[in-house]
Amino acid sequence: MQRVRIAKVLEASKPGEVITVCGWVRSKREGKAFAFLVLGDGSTQETLQVIIDAGTQPAELLSQCSTGAALTVTGTVSSSPGKGQSVELQAKSMKLFGGADAETYPLQKKGHTLEFLREIAHLRPRSNTFGAVFRIRNALAAAVHEFFQGKGFIWAHTPIITANDCEGAGELFTVTTLDLKHPPLNEHGQIDFKQDFFGKQTHLAVSGQLEGEFMAMALGDIYTFGPTFRAENSNTTRHLAEFWMIEPEMAFADLADDADLAEEFLRAMCAAVLKHCVKDLEFLEKQYKTISIAEIGVLAEAKFARLTYTEAVKELERAKQSFEFPVAWGKDLQSEHERYLTDTVFKKPVIVTDYPEQIKAFYMRLNDDGRTVAAMDVLAPRIGEIIGGSQREERLDLLQQRMAKMDVPAADLQWYLDLRRYGSAPHAGFGLGFERLVQYLTGMGNIRDVIACPRAPQLVAF
Ligand code: 4AD
Ligand code: MG
């Protein structure tokens, strides 16, 4: 079928051209002599009006072309007198693929709440909002590769099934083929994973960082981009149990290089949506008023604020407002603290560095003060933490000490320690939660609305 996408029709088709389009009916209006169908095909926020001379098509066919129906139309492009559209299509012939019962089709023309749309995850991509979100998500995914490939980074594919717990937070989904009703037990009465598929206990990866490190220690600069899984019982608008993460890792780099990369990367993502997604951004801005194209433009050029954790704590202690969670040196920052820094103090993204060692992961490099590590979190307005990263501990003895202190089993990580035994070098990287980025640039309030099939506690629709 020689089909032309509606995005292309609106961009390039000239009056008089004969073309074939395919799509789903958004709405139908029937007059005595003519029927008007509004057709969308997912390629753009915009729709194409199709005008059908009622005398040329069977009445039954026209009656079946109700909202939701899938069809193809061949016709002549003509310039449109209607406002808001440049061209329309005068139908010559049409074919219905699949009708949609107008009575039961859940997506009616009237606006639906996001909560309602969440219940019909399989149909919501057909709505204006989710069409926009998923096109922006796609543009961002392409821009991620373009950014890193353009800088000479190599895309490393790290495993989904792994035997390590990178973040040490124990938020793991176990992968097993053992009989869950009668699992084999060892002499201590615990499940004997030696008899499991891999001969040891395995999980879904919470991060690809540790494997990314050994790739960077050979290839120089790498990035990962893949799904990660956390069995975190967080029922929030910012947490998913399955999310996509982008993790660059650079050999011969320190924390300042890492922060510079994070900043340049986020600016490039802003520039990418402005370049590729203006129509969708305009729709979301008008519909929800949670993003502003002008602000994304400012962000694409902005210098982020940078301060240390210790300075951030001082800033929070000076705050005129009170917080639900207490602020004290040594305690992790809560999202209310992060938002105070981004939304109230700096009004732009903020990079907080050098956190207390006891609240950060084992692999982070100990600073000379002996009590902080070379960590950084990039905090974004509305979202809070969007990136977490660090310079890695490249000194074997210090890494071993930190692992012992944090009860990280060294026996399982000899390969990781080898990287410090053979040709160790300073290196640094970060992880960006892809859905948080999409949330940030679409303005969607709930992270469940920026991924096709959200997974969260008690939530897996299909
Ligand atoms: O800060 P995190 O836990 O860092 C790491 O995983 C490091 N291994 C990254 C690295 O240095 N290579 O996670 C990184 C980012 C967070 O800043 C956040 O954006 C996102 O991943 N994230 C989540 N996004 C959605 N749902 C969740 N449950 C998330 N947990 C983390
Ligand atoms: Mg983090």
Coordinates of C-alpha atoms and ligand atoms in Angstrom, one line a residue:
M1 CA 0.0 0.0 0.0
Q2 CA 1.5 3.3 -1.1
R3 CA 0.4 5.2 2.1
V4 CA 1.5 8.7 3.0
R5 CA 1.7 9.6 6.7
I6 CA -0.4 12.5 7.7
A7 CA 2.6 14.3 9.0
K8 CA 4.1 14.2 5.5
V9 CA 0.8 15.2 3.9
L10 CA 0.6 18.3 6.0
E11 CA 4.2 19.1 5.5
A12 CA 4.6 18.5 1.8
S13 CA 1.5 17.6 -0.2
K14 CA 0.3 20.1 -2.8
P15 CA -3.3 20.7 -3.9
G16 CA -4.2 18.4 -6.9
E17 CA -2.0 15.5 -5.7
V18 CA -3.7 12.1 -5.5
I19 CA -2.6 10.3 -2.3
T20 CA -3.6 7.4 -0.1
V21 CA -3.8 7.9 3.7
C22 CA -4.6 5.4 6.4
G23 CA -5.7 6.1 10.0
W24 CA -8.3 6.0 12.7
V25 CA -11.4 8.2 12.7
R26 CA -11.3 10.9 15.4
S27 CA -14.7 12.3 14.7
K28 CA -17.4 12.3 12.0
R29 CA -19.9 14.9 10.9
E30 CA -22.5 14.0 8.4
G31 CA -24.4 16.5 6.2
K32 CA -27.0 15.8 3.5
A33 CA -24.5 15.9 0.6
F34 CA -21.2 15.4 2.4
A35 CA -19.6 13.6 5.3
F36 CA -16.6 14.9 7.1
L37 CA -14.1 12.6 8.7
V38 CA -11.3 13.7 10.9
L39 CA -8.5 11.2 10.5
G40 CA -5.4 10.7 12.7
D41 CA -2.6 8.2 12.1
G42 CA -0.2 8.8 15.0
S43 CA 2.5 10.4 12.9
T44 CA 1.6 13.9 14.2
Q45 CA -0.5 15.7 16.7
E46 CA -2.5 17.0 13.7
T47 CA -5.3 15.4 11.9
L48 CA -6.5 15.4 8.3
Q49 CA -10.0 16.3 7.3
V50 CA -11.5 13.9 4.7
I51 CA -14.5 15.1 2.7
I52 CA -16.7 12.4 1.2
D53 CA -19.4 13.1 -1.4
A54 CA -22.2 11.0 0.2
G55 CA -23.5 10.1 -3.3
T56 CA -20.2 8.3 -4.1
Q57 CA -20.1 5.9 -1.2
P58 CA -22.6 3.3 0.2
A59 CA -24.5 4.8 3.1
E60 CA -23.7 1.7 5.2
L61 CA -20.0 2.2 4.8
L62 CA -20.3 5.8 5.9
S63 CA -22.3 4.8 8.9
Q64 CA -19.6 2.4 9.9
C65 CA -16.9 5.0 9.8
S66 CA -17.5 6.1 13.4
T67 CA -15.0 7.3 15.9
G68 CA -12.2 4.7 16.4
A69 CA -12.7 2.9 13.0
A70 CA -9.6 2.1 10.9
L71 CA -9.7 3.0 7.2
T72 CA -7.9 3.9 4.1
V73 CA -8.8 6.7 1.8
T74 CA -7.5 7.6 -1.6
G75 CA -8.3 11.1 -2.7
T76 CA -7.2 14.5 -4.0
V77 CA -5.4 17.0 -1.8
S78 CA -7.1 20.4 -1.8
S79 CA -6.4 23.6 0.1
S80 CA -8.6 23.9 3.1
P81 CA -10.9 26.8 3.8
G82 CA -11.2 25.7 7.4
K83 CA -9.0 27.4 10.0
G84 CA -6.2 25.5 11.6
Q85 CA -5.5 23.2 8.6
S86 CA -3.7 23.9 5.4
V87 CA -5.0 21.0 3.3
E88 CA -7.8 18.5 3.3
L89 CA -8.6 15.4 1.3
Q90 CA -11.4 15.0 -1.2
A91 CA -12.1 11.3 -1.1
K92 CA -12.3 9.3 -4.4
S93 CA -12.4 5.8 -2.9
M94 CA -12.2 4.4 0.6
K95 CA -12.1 1.1 2.4
L96 CA -13.0 0.3 6.0
F97 CA -10.5 -2.1 7.7
G98 CA -12.2 -2.4 11.1
G99 CA -15.2 -0.5 12.5
A100 CA -15.5 0.5 16.1
D101 CA -18.8 0.2 18.0
A102 CA -19.6 3.9 18.7
E103 CA -21.6 2.9 21.8
T104 CA -18.8 1.0 23.5
Y105 CA -15.6 2.6 22.2
P106 CA -14.0 4.0 25.3
L107 CA -12.3 7.0 23.7
Q108 CA -14.9 9.6 22.9
K109 CA -14.2 13.0 21.6
K110 CA -14.7 14.7 24.9
G111 CA -11.6 14.9 27.1
H112 CA -10.9 12.1 29.5
T113 CA -9.0 12.2 32.8
L114 CA -5.5 10.8 32.9
E115 CA -6.7 8.4 35.6
F116 CA -9.4 7.0 33.3
L117 CA -6.9 6.7 30.4
R118 CA -4.5 4.9 32.7
E119 CA -7.2 2.1 32.9
I120 CA -7.2 1.7 29.2
A121 CA -3.4 1.6 28.6
H122 CA -3.9 -0.3 25.4
L123 CA -6.0 2.5 23.8
R124 CA -4.6 5.6 25.4
P125 CA -1.8 6.1 22.8
R126 CA -4.7 7.0 20.4
S127 CA -5.5 10.1 22.5
N128 CA -3.9 13.5 21.8
T129 CA -2.0 13.6 25.1
F130 CA -0.5 10.1 24.9
G131 CA 0.3 10.5 21.2
A132 CA 2.3 13.6 22.1
V133 CA 4.0 11.9 25.0
F134 CA 5.1 8.9 23.1
R135 CA 6.3 10.9 20.1
I136 CA 8.4 13.1 22.5
R137 CA 9.7 9.9 24.2
N138 CA 10.8 8.6 20.9
A139 CA 12.5 11.9 19.9
L140 CA 14.3 11.8 23.2
A141 CA 15.5 8.2 22.8
A142 CA 16.9 9.1 19.3
A143 CA 18.5 12.2 20.7
V144 CA 20.2 10.2 23.5
H145 CA 22.0 8.1 20.9
E146 CA 22.7 11.1 18.7
F147 CA 24.3 12.9 21.6
F148 CA 26.5 10.1 22.8
Q149 CA 27.4 8.8 19.3
G150 CA 28.2 12.4 18.3
K151 CA 30.7 12.5 21.2
G152 CA 32.3 9.2 20.3
F153 CA 30.8 7.2 23.1
I154 CA 30.2 3.5 22.5
W155 CA 26.8 2.0 23.3
A156 CA 27.4 -0.9 25.6
H157 CA 24.6 -3.5 26.1
T158 CA 24.7 -4.6 29.7
P159 CA 22.8 -7.6 31.0
I160 CA 19.2 -7.7 32.2
I161 CA 19.8 -10.8 34.3
T162 CA 22.6 -10.3 36.8
A163 CA 24.1 -11.8 39.9
N164 CA 25.0 -8.5 41.5
D165 CA 23.2 -5.7 43.3
C166 CA 24.8 -2.6 42.1
E167 CA 23.1 -0.1 44.4
G168 CA 23.2 -2.4 47.4
A169 CA 19.7 -1.4 48.3
G170 CA 18.3 -4.9 48.1
E171 CA 15.5 -3.8 45.9
L172 CA 15.7 -6.9 43.7
F173 CA 13.4 -9.0 41.6
T174 CA 14.7 -12.6 41.7
V175 CA 14.9 -14.5 38.5
T176 CA 14.3 -18.2 39.1
T177 CA 13.0 -21.4 37.5
L178 CA 12.9 -23.2 40.9
D179 CA 9.6 -24.8 41.9
L180 CA 8.2 -22.1 44.1
K181 CA 5.9 -24.5 45.9
H182 CA 8.7 -26.9 46.8
P183 CA 12.1 -25.1 46.4
P184 CA 15.2 -27.2 47.2
L185 CA 16.7 -26.2 50.6
N186 CA 20.4 -26.3 51.6
E187 CA 21.8 -27.5 55.0
H188 CA 20.8 -24.1 56.6
G189 CA 17.2 -24.5 55.5
Q190 CA 17.5 -21.7 53.0
I191 CA 16.6 -21.9 49.3
D192 CA 19.4 -23.7 47.5
F193 CA 20.1 -21.5 44.5
K194 CA 22.9 -23.8 43.4
Q195 CA 20.1 -25.9 42.0
D196 CA 18.6 -23.0 40.2
F197 CA 18.9 -22.3 36.4
F198 CA 22.2 -20.4 36.7
G199 CA 23.6 -22.2 39.7
K200 CA 23.4 -19.1 41.8
Q201 CA 20.8 -16.5 42.8
T202 CA 20.1 -14.0 40.0
H203 CA 18.0 -10.9 39.7
L204 CA 16.8 -8.3 37.2
A205 CA 19.4 -5.6 37.0
V206 CA 18.8 -2.4 39.0
S207 CA 21.6 -0.7 37.0
G208 CA 24.1 -1.5 34.3
Q209 CA 26.8 0.5 35.9
L210 CA 29.2 -2.2 37.2
E211 CA 29.3 -3.9 33.8
G212 CA 29.5 -0.5 32.1
E213 CA 32.6 0.2 34.2
F214 CA 34.5 -2.8 32.7
M215 CA 33.5 -1.7 29.2
A216 CA 34.7 1.8 29.9
M217 CA 38.0 0.4 31.2
A218 CA 38.6 -0.9 27.7
L219 CA 36.7 1.2 25.3
G220 CA 37.1 4.6 27.0
D221 CA 33.7 6.3 26.9
I222 CA 30.6 4.2 26.8
Y223 CA 26.9 4.5 27.6
T224 CA 24.1 2.1 28.3
F225 CA 20.5 2.6 27.5
G226 CA 18.2 -0.2 28.6
P227 CA 15.5 -1.3 31.0
T228 CA 16.2 -1.6 34.8
F229 CA 14.1 -3.0 37.5
R230 CA 13.6 -2.1 41.2
A231 CA 11.4 -3.8 43.6
E232 CA 11.0 -0.6 45.5
N233 CA 7.7 -0.3 47.3
S234 CA 7.4 3.3 46.3
N235 CA 3.9 4.3 45.3
T236 CA 4.8 7.8 44.1
T237 CA 4.5 9.8 40.9
R238 CA 8.2 9.5 40.3
H239 CA 8.9 5.8 40.8
L240 CA 8.4 2.8 38.5
A241 CA 9.3 -0.8 39.1
E242 CA 10.5 -1.1 35.5
F243 CA 12.1 2.0 34.0
W244 CA 14.7 2.8 31.4
M245 CA 18.1 4.2 32.4
I246 CA 20.9 5.8 30.4
E247 CA 24.3 5.3 32.0
P248 CA 27.4 6.9 30.5
E249 CA 30.8 5.9 31.9
M250 CA 34.0 7.7 31.1
A251 CA 37.5 6.5 31.7
F252 CA 40.1 9.2 32.7
A253 CA 37.4 11.5 34.1
D254 CA 36.6 13.0 37.5
L255 CA 33.5 14.3 39.2
A256 CA 33.7 17.8 37.5
D257 CA 33.9 16.1 34.1
D258 CA 30.9 14.0 35.0
A259 CA 28.8 17.1 36.1
D260 CA 29.8 18.9 32.9
L261 CA 28.7 15.9 30.8
A262 CA 25.3 15.7 32.7
E263 CA 24.7 19.4 32.1
E264 CA 25.6 19.3 28.4
F265 CA 23.5 16.2 28.0
L266 CA 20.3 17.7 29.6
R267 CA 20.7 20.9 27.6
A268 CA 21.0 18.8 24.4
M269 CA 17.8 16.9 25.3
C270 CA 15.9 20.3 25.7
A271 CA 17.3 21.4 22.3
A272 CA 16.2 18.1 20.7
V273 CA 12.5 18.4 21.8
L274 CA 12.4 22.0 20.6
K275 CA 13.8 20.9 17.3
H276 CA 11.6 17.8 16.7
C277 CA 8.5 18.1 18.8
V278 CA 7.1 21.7 18.7
K279 CA 3.6 20.7 17.8
D280 CA 3.4 18.2 20.6
L281 CA 4.9 20.5 23.1
E282 CA 2.4 23.2 22.0
F283 CA -0.4 20.9 22.6
L284 CA 0.8 19.8 26.1
E285 CA 1.6 23.4 27.1
K286 CA -1.9 24.5 26.2
Q287 CA -3.7 21.5 27.6
Y288 CA -1.9 21.2 31.0
K289 CA 0.1 24.4 31.5
T290 CA 2.8 22.4 33.3
I291 CA 5.6 23.1 30.7
S292 CA 6.5 26.2 28.8
I293 CA 8.2 26.1 25.5
A294 CA 9.9 29.4 26.3
E295 CA 11.3 27.9 29.5
I296 CA 12.6 24.8 27.7
G297 CA 14.4 27.3 25.4
V298 CA 16.0 29.0 28.4
L299 CA 17.0 25.6 29.8
A300 CA 18.6 24.6 26.6
E301 CA 21.1 27.4 27.2
A302 CA 21.2 27.5 31.0
K303 CA 24.1 27.0 33.3
F304 CA 23.0 24.8 36.2
A305 CA 23.6 25.8 39.8
R306 CA 26.3 23.7 41.5
L307 CA 26.8 23.4 45.3
T308 CA 28.1 20.8 47.7
Y309 CA 25.8 18.7 49.9
T310 CA 27.2 20.6 52.9
E311 CA 26.3 24.0 51.3
A312 CA 22.9 22.6 50.4
V313 CA 22.3 21.6 54.0
K314 CA 23.2 25.1 55.1
E315 CA 20.8 26.6 52.5
L316 CA 18.0 24.3 53.8
E317 CA 18.7 25.2 57.4
R318 CA 18.4 28.9 56.5
A319 CA 15.0 28.3 54.7
K320 CA 12.1 30.4 55.9
Q321 CA 9.7 27.5 55.4
S322 CA 9.5 24.3 57.5
F323 CA 9.9 20.8 56.1
E324 CA 8.2 17.6 57.0
F325 CA 11.5 15.7 57.2
P326 CA 14.3 17.2 59.4
V327 CA 17.4 18.6 57.8
A328 CA 20.7 17.5 59.3
W329 CA 24.2 16.9 58.0
G330 CA 24.4 13.2 57.3
K331 CA 20.8 12.6 56.5
D332 CA 19.7 12.1 52.9
L333 CA 17.9 14.9 51.1
Q334 CA 14.2 14.3 50.7
S335 CA 12.2 15.3 47.7
E336 CA 10.8 18.4 49.5
H337 CA 14.3 19.5 50.2
E338 CA 15.4 18.9 46.6
R339 CA 12.4 20.9 45.3
Y340 CA 13.1 23.7 47.7
L341 CA 16.6 24.0 46.1
T342 CA 15.3 23.8 42.5
D343 CA 12.0 25.5 42.6
T344 CA 12.5 28.2 45.3
V345 CA 16.2 29.0 45.7
F346 CA 17.7 28.5 42.2
K347 CA 14.7 28.2 39.9
K348 CA 16.7 25.9 37.6
P349 CA 18.4 22.6 37.7
V350 CA 20.9 22.1 40.5
I351 CA 23.9 19.8 40.8
V352 CA 24.5 18.8 44.4
T353 CA 27.9 17.1 45.0
D354 CA 30.0 15.5 47.7
Y355 CA 27.5 13.7 49.8
P356 CA 28.3 12.0 53.2
E357 CA 29.8 8.6 52.5
Q358 CA 27.4 6.7 54.7
I359 CA 24.3 7.5 52.5
K360 CA 25.9 6.6 49.2
A361 CA 26.7 3.4 47.3
F362 CA 29.9 1.5 47.9
Y363 CA 31.6 2.3 44.6
M364 CA 31.8 6.0 45.1
R365 CA 35.2 7.6 45.5
L366 CA 36.1 8.7 49.0
N367 CA 37.1 12.4 49.2
D368 CA 40.2 13.6 51.0
D369 CA 38.1 14.8 53.9
G370 CA 37.4 11.1 54.6
R371 CA 33.7 11.7 55.3
T372 CA 32.2 12.6 51.9
V373 CA 32.3 10.9 48.5
A374 CA 32.6 12.3 45.0
A375 CA 28.9 11.8 44.3
M376 CA 26.5 14.1 42.4
D377 CA 22.8 14.3 42.0
V378 CA 21.2 16.5 39.4
L379 CA 17.9 17.9 40.6
A380 CA 15.4 19.3 38.2
P381 CA 12.5 21.6 39.0
R382 CA 9.2 19.8 39.6
I383 CA 10.9 16.4 39.4
G384 CA 13.7 16.4 42.0
E385 CA 16.5 13.9 41.3
I386 CA 16.7 13.2 37.6
I387 CA 20.4 12.0 37.5
G388 CA 22.5 10.3 40.1
G389 CA 26.2 9.8 39.4
S390 CA 29.7 9.7 40.9
Q391 CA 33.4 9.4 40.4
R392 CA 34.2 5.7 41.1
E393 CA 36.7 4.5 43.7
E394 CA 39.7 3.4 41.6
R395 CA 42.0 2.7 44.5
L396 CA 41.9 -1.0 45.4
D397 CA 42.6 -0.7 49.1
L398 CA 40.1 2.1 49.7
L399 CA 37.4 0.2 47.7
Q400 CA 38.0 -2.9 49.7
Q401 CA 37.8 -1.0 52.9
R402 CA 34.5 0.7 51.9
M403 CA 33.0 -2.7 50.7
A404 CA 33.9 -4.3 54.1
K405 CA 32.4 -1.4 56.0
M406 CA 29.2 -1.6 54.0
D407 CA 28.9 -5.4 54.1
V408 CA 29.3 -5.7 50.3
P409 CA 30.4 -9.3 49.7
A410 CA 33.8 -9.1 48.1
A411 CA 33.8 -12.7 47.0
D412 CA 31.1 -12.0 44.3
L413 CA 32.9 -8.9 43.1
Q414 CA 36.4 -10.1 42.4
W415 CA 36.0 -9.2 38.8
Y416 CA 35.0 -5.7 39.8
L417 CA 38.1 -5.4 42.0
D418 CA 40.2 -6.7 39.1
L419 CA 39.5 -3.5 37.3
R420 CA 41.4 -1.8 40.2
R421 CA 44.2 -4.5 40.0
Y422 CA 44.9 -4.2 36.3
G423 CA 45.3 -0.8 34.7
S424 CA 43.0 1.1 37.2
A425 CA 42.3 4.7 36.2
P426 CA 40.1 7.5 37.5
H427 CA 36.6 7.1 36.0
A428 CA 33.2 8.5 36.5
G429 CA 29.6 8.2 35.2
F430 CA 26.0 8.8 36.0
G431 CA 22.5 7.3 35.5
L432 CA 19.6 9.2 34.1
G433 CA 16.1 7.9 34.7
F434 CA 14.7 8.1 31.1
E435 CA 11.0 8.4 32.3
R436 CA 11.9 11.2 34.7
L437 CA 13.4 13.0 31.7
V438 CA 10.3 12.4 29.6
Q439 CA 8.2 13.6 32.6
Y440 CA 10.4 16.7 32.9
L441 CA 10.0 17.7 29.2
T442 CA 6.3 16.8 28.8
G443 CA 5.2 18.2 32.1
M444 CA 3.3 15.0 32.9
G445 CA 2.7 14.9 36.6
N446 CA 2.7 11.1 37.0
I447 CA 5.6 8.9 35.8
R448 CA 3.0 6.2 34.9
D449 CA 1.9 8.5 32.1
V450 CA 5.2 8.5 30.2
I451 CA 5.7 4.8 29.6
A452 CA 3.4 2.6 27.6
C453 CA 3.0 -0.2 30.2
P454 CA 3.7 1.1 33.7
R455 CA 4.8 -1.3 36.3
A456 CA 4.5 -0.3 40.0
P457 CA 3.5 -2.0 43.2
Q458 CA 0.2 -3.8 42.6
L459 CA 0.2 -2.6 39.0
V460 CA 0.7 -4.8 35.9
A461 CA -2.3 -4.4 33.7
F462 CA -1.1 -6.9 31.1
Ligands
4AD1 O1 20.6 7.3 41.6 P1 20.5 5.9 41.0 O2 20.0 4.8 41.9 O3 21.9 5.6 40.4 C1 22.3 4.4 39.9 O4 21.7 3.5 39.6 C2 23.8 4.5 39.4 N1 24.2 3.1 39.2 C3 23.9 5.4 38.2 C4 25.3 5.5 37.7 O5 26.1 6.2 38.3 N2 25.6 4.8 36.6 O6 19.5 5.9 39.7 C5 19.8 6.8 38.7 C6 18.5 7.5 38.2 C7 17.9 8.4 39.3 O7 18.5 9.6 39.3 C8 16.5 8.5 38.7 O8 16.4 9.4 37.7 C9 16.3 7.1 38.1 O9 17.5 6.6 37.9 N3 15.5 6.2 39.0 C10 14.2 5.9 38.8 N4 13.3 6.3 37.9 C11 12.1 5.7 38.0 N5 11.7 4.9 38.9 C12 12.6 4.5 39.9 N6 12.2 3.6 40.8 C13 13.9 5.0 39.9 N7 15.0 4.8 40.6 C14 16.0 5.5 40.1
MG2 MG 20.1 8.3 43.3

